[in-house]
Amino acid sequence: QPLWTRDIVAEHAGRLIQWQSAASPLLEGDLVYVAGGGPDQSLLAIDRSSGETRWKVGDERMTHATPIAATIHGVRQVIFFVQSGLVAVAPVSGEVLWRIPYNYRTSTAASPVVEGDIVYCSAGYGVGAGAFRITKEGDTFGHEVLWRKRNKLMNHWSTPVARDGFLYGMFGFKKYGEAPLACVELATGETRWSEEGFGPGNVILVDDVVVALSDTGEVVLVEADSDSYREQARADVLDGKCWSSPAYSGGRLFVRSTTEAVRIDLGPED
């Protein structure tokens, strides 16, 4: 049974973007966070039970990137990747904690990635990737640029995963069926290894295993090891276009394409 329904365009002067508002809402605690409203209400927090708006702030243009929640310097925050760049807000009040200007062109789709005090982001269409160290003195946040690679290390829409100071993800732009799965050092932006043939699919991290879904429907299990590419298993399981993210729960992997969905039970071979 539906609990509540909200129309961001009608109720908050929402502004649609090319390919529509494809970012997912973020559910964190008692609130649902979403971008897409108009002036002075572009970032929204909605009560998960009642559907009432808890707060609305900012005049930001949304992107296709889903917001994330992270704890940096002991402070929980929600980070939006909007057209002006990265904007971190306090979850309860919507107060802006820090912002980092970042280029936008046509579409930003991959979410930011946080490990420790480092925030990574990337976009296609010639924008490229960058990493920033978030600082804090008293109650004031700041940042320093660790590195910036323009028109390189582009995550077309696949958000990398982070483990022990390294990113694992699919890098490339419009390299369908070809873009590599690569390991990139978070603090330096240096590529440690790269394996071609994945395309702009998606990855998740399950314990110490990178679960990769290629854009052509192959599921590949790779060790999250920065020294070398170490493939554990590979299976072609889907027909159709695979631009969606895998999901994992209780030993079961769920993947889907534009034409079908598959459940795979993961475990050691007999």
Tab-separated table of C-alpha atoms in Angstrom:
chain	number	residue	atom	x	y	z
A	1	GLN	CA	0.000	0.000	0.000
A	2	PRO	CA	1.382	3.430	-0.853
A	3	LEU	CA	2.224	5.455	2.265
A	4	TRP	CA	2.680	8.803	0.572
A	5	THR	CA	3.507	10.397	-2.762
A	6	ARG	CA	5.349	13.619	-3.523
A	7	ASP	CA	5.656	15.545	-6.780
A	8	ILE	CA	8.921	17.500	-6.619
A	9	VAL	CA	8.260	19.372	-9.856
A	10	ALA	CA	4.774	20.544	-8.873
A	11	GLU	CA	5.329	21.087	-5.142
A	12	HIS	CA	8.880	22.449	-5.095
A	13	ALA	CA	9.236	24.184	-8.487
A	14	GLY	CA	11.403	21.304	-9.679
A	15	ARG	CA	13.540	21.665	-12.770
A	16	LEU	CA	13.924	18.599	-14.929
A	17	ILE	CA	17.200	17.900	-16.686
A	18	GLN	CA	18.134	15.996	-19.827
A	19	TRP	CA	17.273	12.281	-19.467
A	20	GLN	CA	14.963	13.376	-16.630
A	21	SER	CA	15.632	13.138	-12.901
A	22	ALA	CA	17.367	9.764	-12.859
A	23	ALA	CA	19.173	10.162	-9.520
A	24	SER	CA	17.920	7.873	-6.760
A	25	PRO	CA	16.694	9.287	-3.448
A	26	LEU	CA	18.902	8.566	-0.423
A	27	LEU	CA	17.294	6.962	2.626
A	28	GLU	CA	19.288	7.805	5.766
A	29	GLY	CA	17.755	7.386	9.206
A	30	ASP	CA	14.284	8.944	9.339
A	31	LEU	CA	14.727	11.062	6.246
A	32	VAL	CA	14.733	10.724	2.479
A	33	TYR	CA	17.135	13.094	0.712
A	34	VAL	CA	16.588	14.208	-2.859
A	35	ALA	CA	17.709	16.979	-5.197
A	36	GLY	CA	15.666	18.587	-7.952
A	37	GLY	CA	13.668	21.430	-6.420
A	38	GLY	CA	13.761	25.041	-7.555
A	39	PRO	CA	15.323	28.186	-6.049
A	40	ASP	CA	15.746	28.070	-2.256
A	41	GLN	CA	14.402	24.505	-2.212
A	42	SER	CA	16.620	22.526	-4.540
A	43	LEU	CA	17.924	20.132	-1.844
A	44	LEU	CA	15.191	18.439	0.144
A	45	ALA	CA	14.795	16.214	3.197
A	46	ILE	CA	11.471	14.382	3.442
A	47	ASP	CA	10.170	12.462	6.456
A	48	ARG	CA	10.226	8.778	5.552
A	49	SER	CA	7.026	8.008	7.493
A	50	SER	CA	4.768	10.985	6.810
A	51	GLY	CA	6.163	12.340	3.529
A	52	GLU	CA	6.348	15.832	4.984
A	53	THR	CA	9.205	18.139	3.989
A	54	ARG	CA	11.579	18.555	6.948
A	55	TRP	CA	13.827	21.103	5.305
A	56	LYS	CA	14.533	22.657	1.892
A	57	VAL	CA	17.638	24.648	1.017
A	58	GLY	CA	19.787	25.989	-1.771
A	59	ASP	CA	19.560	27.051	-5.375
A	60	GLU	CA	21.330	24.162	-7.073
A	61	ARG	CA	20.782	22.447	-10.389
A	62	MET	CA	20.564	18.696	-9.923
A	63	THR	CA	22.514	16.035	-11.821
A	64	HIS	CA	21.948	12.305	-12.305
A	65	ALA	CA	24.255	11.511	-9.350
A	66	THR	CA	22.615	10.016	-6.257
A	67	PRO	CA	23.559	11.753	-2.964
A	68	ILE	CA	25.544	9.785	-0.394
A	69	ALA	CA	25.860	9.834	3.401
A	70	ALA	CA	29.289	9.757	5.073
A	71	THR	CA	31.000	10.511	8.360
A	72	ILE	CA	34.002	12.828	7.989
A	73	HIS	CA	35.945	14.045	11.028
A	74	GLY	CA	33.269	12.498	13.223
A	75	VAL	CA	30.455	14.484	11.608
A	76	ARG	CA	27.663	12.740	9.699
A	77	GLN	CA	26.793	14.531	6.471
A	78	VAL	CA	24.927	14.135	3.210
A	79	ILE	CA	26.896	14.968	0.067
A	80	PHE	CA	25.146	16.068	-3.118
A	81	PHE	CA	26.985	16.150	-6.465
A	82	VAL	CA	25.150	18.977	-8.220
A	83	GLN	CA	25.996	21.069	-11.273
A	84	SER	CA	27.978	23.579	-9.186
A	85	GLY	CA	30.040	20.781	-7.616
A	86	LEU	CA	30.031	18.936	-4.289
A	87	VAL	CA	27.799	20.242	-1.497
A	88	ALA	CA	27.783	18.647	1.968
A	89	VAL	CA	24.911	19.404	4.337
A	90	ALA	CA	23.999	18.554	7.922
A	91	PRO	CA	21.426	15.724	7.763
A	92	VAL	CA	19.020	17.154	10.352
A	93	SER	CA	19.006	20.828	9.392
A	94	GLY	CA	20.284	21.084	5.822
A	95	GLU	CA	22.979	23.549	6.902
A	96	VAL	CA	25.779	23.645	4.336
A	97	LEU	CA	28.963	22.279	5.933
A	98	TRP	CA	31.283	22.658	2.945
A	99	ARG	CA	31.235	22.925	-0.822
A	100	ILE	CA	33.778	22.238	-3.565
A	101	PRO	CA	33.280	23.769	-7.031
A	102	TYR	CA	33.525	21.152	-9.800
A	103	ASN	CA	33.016	21.239	-13.544
A	104	TYR	CA	29.752	20.137	-15.120
A	105	ARG	CA	29.075	19.263	-18.735
A	106	THR	CA	25.948	17.530	-20.117
A	107	SER	CA	25.598	14.943	-17.330
A	108	THR	CA	27.163	13.937	-14.026
A	109	ALA	CA	25.993	10.457	-13.064
A	110	ALA	CA	28.472	8.705	-10.730
A	111	SER	CA	28.103	9.457	-7.014
A	112	PRO	CA	30.986	10.787	-4.909
A	113	VAL	CA	33.080	8.244	-2.991
A	114	VAL	CA	34.367	8.890	0.537
A	115	GLU	CA	37.107	7.052	2.415
A	116	GLY	CA	38.388	8.624	5.615
A	117	ASP	CA	38.763	12.345	4.956
A	118	ILE	CA	39.152	12.006	1.173
A	119	VAL	CA	36.285	12.675	-1.233
A	120	TYR	CA	36.563	11.475	-4.832
A	121	CYS	CA	34.329	12.425	-7.741
A	122	SER	CA	34.270	11.978	-11.501
A	123	ALA	CA	32.134	12.804	-14.526
A	124	GLY	CA	32.131	12.134	-18.247
A	125	TYR	CA	31.867	14.467	-21.252
A	126	GLY	CA	35.470	15.648	-20.878
A	127	VAL	CA	35.237	16.548	-17.179
A	128	GLY	CA	37.342	13.807	-15.553
A	129	ALA	CA	38.165	12.936	-11.965
A	130	GLY	CA	39.509	14.566	-8.807
A	131	ALA	CA	40.128	13.916	-5.133
A	132	PHE	CA	39.968	16.325	-2.205
A	133	ARG	CA	41.009	16.079	1.425
A	134	ILE	CA	38.385	17.525	3.760
A	135	THR	CA	39.824	19.515	6.667
A	136	LYS	CA	38.237	20.750	9.871
A	137	GLU	CA	39.287	23.417	12.366
A	138	GLY	CA	36.851	23.813	15.226
A	139	ASP	CA	33.428	23.728	13.624
A	140	THR	CA	34.654	24.933	10.227
A	141	PHE	CA	35.246	22.597	7.309
A	142	GLY	CA	37.604	23.234	4.429
A	143	HIS	CA	39.349	21.252	1.715
A	144	GLU	CA	42.580	20.842	-0.204
A	145	VAL	CA	42.990	19.480	-3.727
A	146	LEU	CA	44.931	16.219	-3.800
A	147	TRP	CA	44.801	15.756	-7.560
A	148	ARG	CA	42.725	16.576	-10.622
A	149	LYS	CA	42.759	14.688	-13.935
A	150	ARG	CA	40.784	16.486	-16.599
A	151	ASN	CA	39.278	14.276	-19.297
A	152	LYS	CA	40.825	11.224	-17.596
A	153	LEU	CA	39.595	8.552	-15.189
A	154	MET	CA	36.043	9.301	-16.231
A	155	ASN	CA	33.265	7.337	-14.563
A	156	HIS	CA	30.527	7.615	-17.183
A	157	TRP	CA	27.878	6.526	-14.667
A	158	SER	CA	29.505	3.704	-12.708
A	159	THR	CA	30.398	4.711	-9.141
A	160	PRO	CA	33.672	3.076	-8.005
A	161	VAL	CA	34.083	1.389	-4.632
A	162	ALA	CA	36.863	2.168	-2.147
A	163	ARG	CA	38.879	-0.243	-0.031
A	164	ASP	CA	42.115	0.388	1.905
A	165	GLY	CA	43.002	3.556	0.014
A	166	PHE	CA	42.214	2.302	-3.490
A	167	LEU	CA	39.323	2.738	-5.900
A	168	TYR	CA	38.012	-0.162	-7.945
A	169	GLY	CA	35.676	0.689	-10.776
A	170	MET	CA	34.971	1.068	-14.473
A	171	PHE	CA	36.724	4.017	-16.063
A	172	GLY	CA	36.150	5.381	-19.552
A	173	PHE	CA	33.638	7.319	-21.587
A	174	LYS	CA	31.349	5.777	-24.211
A	175	LYS	CA	33.720	2.801	-24.472
A	176	TYR	CA	30.853	0.327	-24.652
A	177	GLY	CA	32.061	-3.243	-24.222
A	178	GLU	CA	35.637	-1.999	-23.896
A	179	ALA	CA	36.105	0.300	-20.872
A	180	PRO	CA	38.429	-1.208	-18.265
A	181	LEU	CA	37.946	-2.291	-14.712
A	182	ALA	CA	40.807	-0.538	-12.962
A	183	CYS	CA	42.407	-0.005	-9.567
A	184	VAL	CA	43.316	3.623	-8.803
A	185	GLU	CA	45.156	4.920	-5.743
A	186	LEU	CA	42.778	7.303	-4.028
A	187	ALA	CA	45.358	9.746	-2.658
A	188	THR	CA	47.348	10.142	-5.892
A	189	GLY	CA	45.091	9.249	-8.823
A	190	GLU	CA	47.661	6.777	-10.128
A	191	THR	CA	46.362	3.661	-11.860
A	192	ARG	CA	47.755	0.465	-10.296
A	193	TRP	CA	46.235	-1.970	-12.802
A	194	SER	CA	43.681	-1.963	-15.588
A	195	GLU	CA	41.792	-4.779	-17.327
A	196	GLU	CA	39.934	-4.036	-20.571
A	197	GLY	CA	36.600	-5.413	-21.718
A	198	PHE	CA	33.971	-4.324	-19.167
A	199	GLY	CA	32.361	-1.261	-20.692
A	200	PRO	CA	30.350	1.218	-18.599
A	201	GLY	CA	28.762	-1.349	-16.297
A	202	ASN	CA	28.759	-1.203	-12.500
A	203	VAL	CA	30.578	-2.583	-9.480
A	204	ILE	CA	29.860	-3.308	-5.822
A	205	LEU	CA	32.121	-4.519	-3.020
A	206	VAL	CA	31.278	-7.697	-1.087
A	207	ASP	CA	33.826	-8.195	1.705
A	208	ASP	CA	37.152	-8.225	-0.178
A	209	VAL	CA	35.684	-9.071	-3.575
A	210	VAL	CA	34.783	-6.612	-6.332
A	211	VAL	CA	31.612	-7.805	-8.055
A	212	ALA	CA	31.561	-6.352	-11.553
A	213	LEU	CA	28.671	-6.415	-14.023
A	214	SER	CA	29.812	-5.605	-17.544
A	215	ASP	CA	27.538	-3.692	-19.878
A	216	THR	CA	27.099	-6.885	-21.950
A	217	GLY	CA	25.924	-9.051	-19.048
A	218	GLU	CA	29.026	-10.758	-17.657
A	219	VAL	CA	29.383	-11.069	-13.888
A	220	VAL	CA	33.044	-11.064	-12.875
A	221	LEU	CA	34.427	-11.570	-9.369
A	222	VAL	CA	37.801	-9.887	-8.793
A	223	GLU	CA	39.932	-9.711	-5.661
A	224	ALA	CA	40.128	-6.201	-4.184
A	225	ASP	CA	43.925	-6.316	-4.426
A	226	SER	CA	45.880	-3.252	-5.484
A	227	ASP	CA	48.930	-5.276	-6.570
A	228	SER	CA	47.401	-6.983	-9.593
A	229	TYR	CA	44.196	-7.998	-11.367
A	230	ARG	CA	43.140	-11.323	-9.878
A	231	GLU	CA	39.972	-12.762	-11.318
A	232	GLN	CA	38.126	-15.360	-9.235
A	233	ALA	CA	35.172	-16.224	-11.467
A	234	ARG	CA	33.346	-15.111	-14.595
A	235	ALA	CA	29.954	-15.986	-16.089
A	236	ASP	CA	27.855	-14.567	-18.926
A	237	VAL	CA	24.406	-14.443	-17.283
A	238	LEU	CA	22.344	-11.733	-18.984
A	239	ASP	CA	21.099	-10.675	-22.390
A	240	GLY	CA	20.257	-7.064	-23.098
A	241	LYS	CA	21.935	-3.834	-22.057
A	242	CYS	CA	23.311	-3.807	-18.482
A	243	TRP	CA	23.581	-0.262	-17.168
A	244	SER	CA	22.293	-1.104	-13.694
A	245	SER	CA	24.092	-1.926	-10.464
A	246	PRO	CA	24.292	-5.408	-8.934
A	247	ALA	CA	22.733	-5.995	-5.526
A	248	TYR	CA	23.873	-8.518	-2.912
A	249	SER	CA	22.177	-9.976	0.149
A	250	GLY	CA	22.716	-13.158	2.147
A	251	GLY	CA	24.938	-14.895	-0.367
A	252	ARG	CA	22.678	-14.016	-3.290
A	253	LEU	CA	23.614	-11.713	-6.127
A	254	PHE	CA	20.881	-9.974	-8.123
A	255	VAL	CA	21.603	-8.462	-11.544
A	256	ARG	CA	19.374	-7.139	-14.303
A	257	SER	CA	19.433	-5.818	-17.831
A	258	THR	CA	16.946	-4.093	-20.097
A	259	THR	CA	15.374	-7.494	-20.855
A	260	GLU	CA	15.745	-9.810	-17.849
A	261	ALA	CA	16.894	-10.316	-14.260
A	262	VAL	CA	18.935	-13.106	-12.670
A	263	ARG	CA	19.653	-14.341	-9.147
A	264	ILE	CA	23.011	-16.016	-8.586
A	265	ASP	CA	23.834	-17.950	-5.426
A	266	LEU	CA	27.473	-17.236	-4.601
A	267	GLY	CA	29.571	-19.682	-2.651
A	268	PRO	CA	32.642	-21.908	-2.855
A	269	GLU	CA	32.726	-24.644	-5.458
A	270	ASP	CA	31.966	-28.184	-4.230
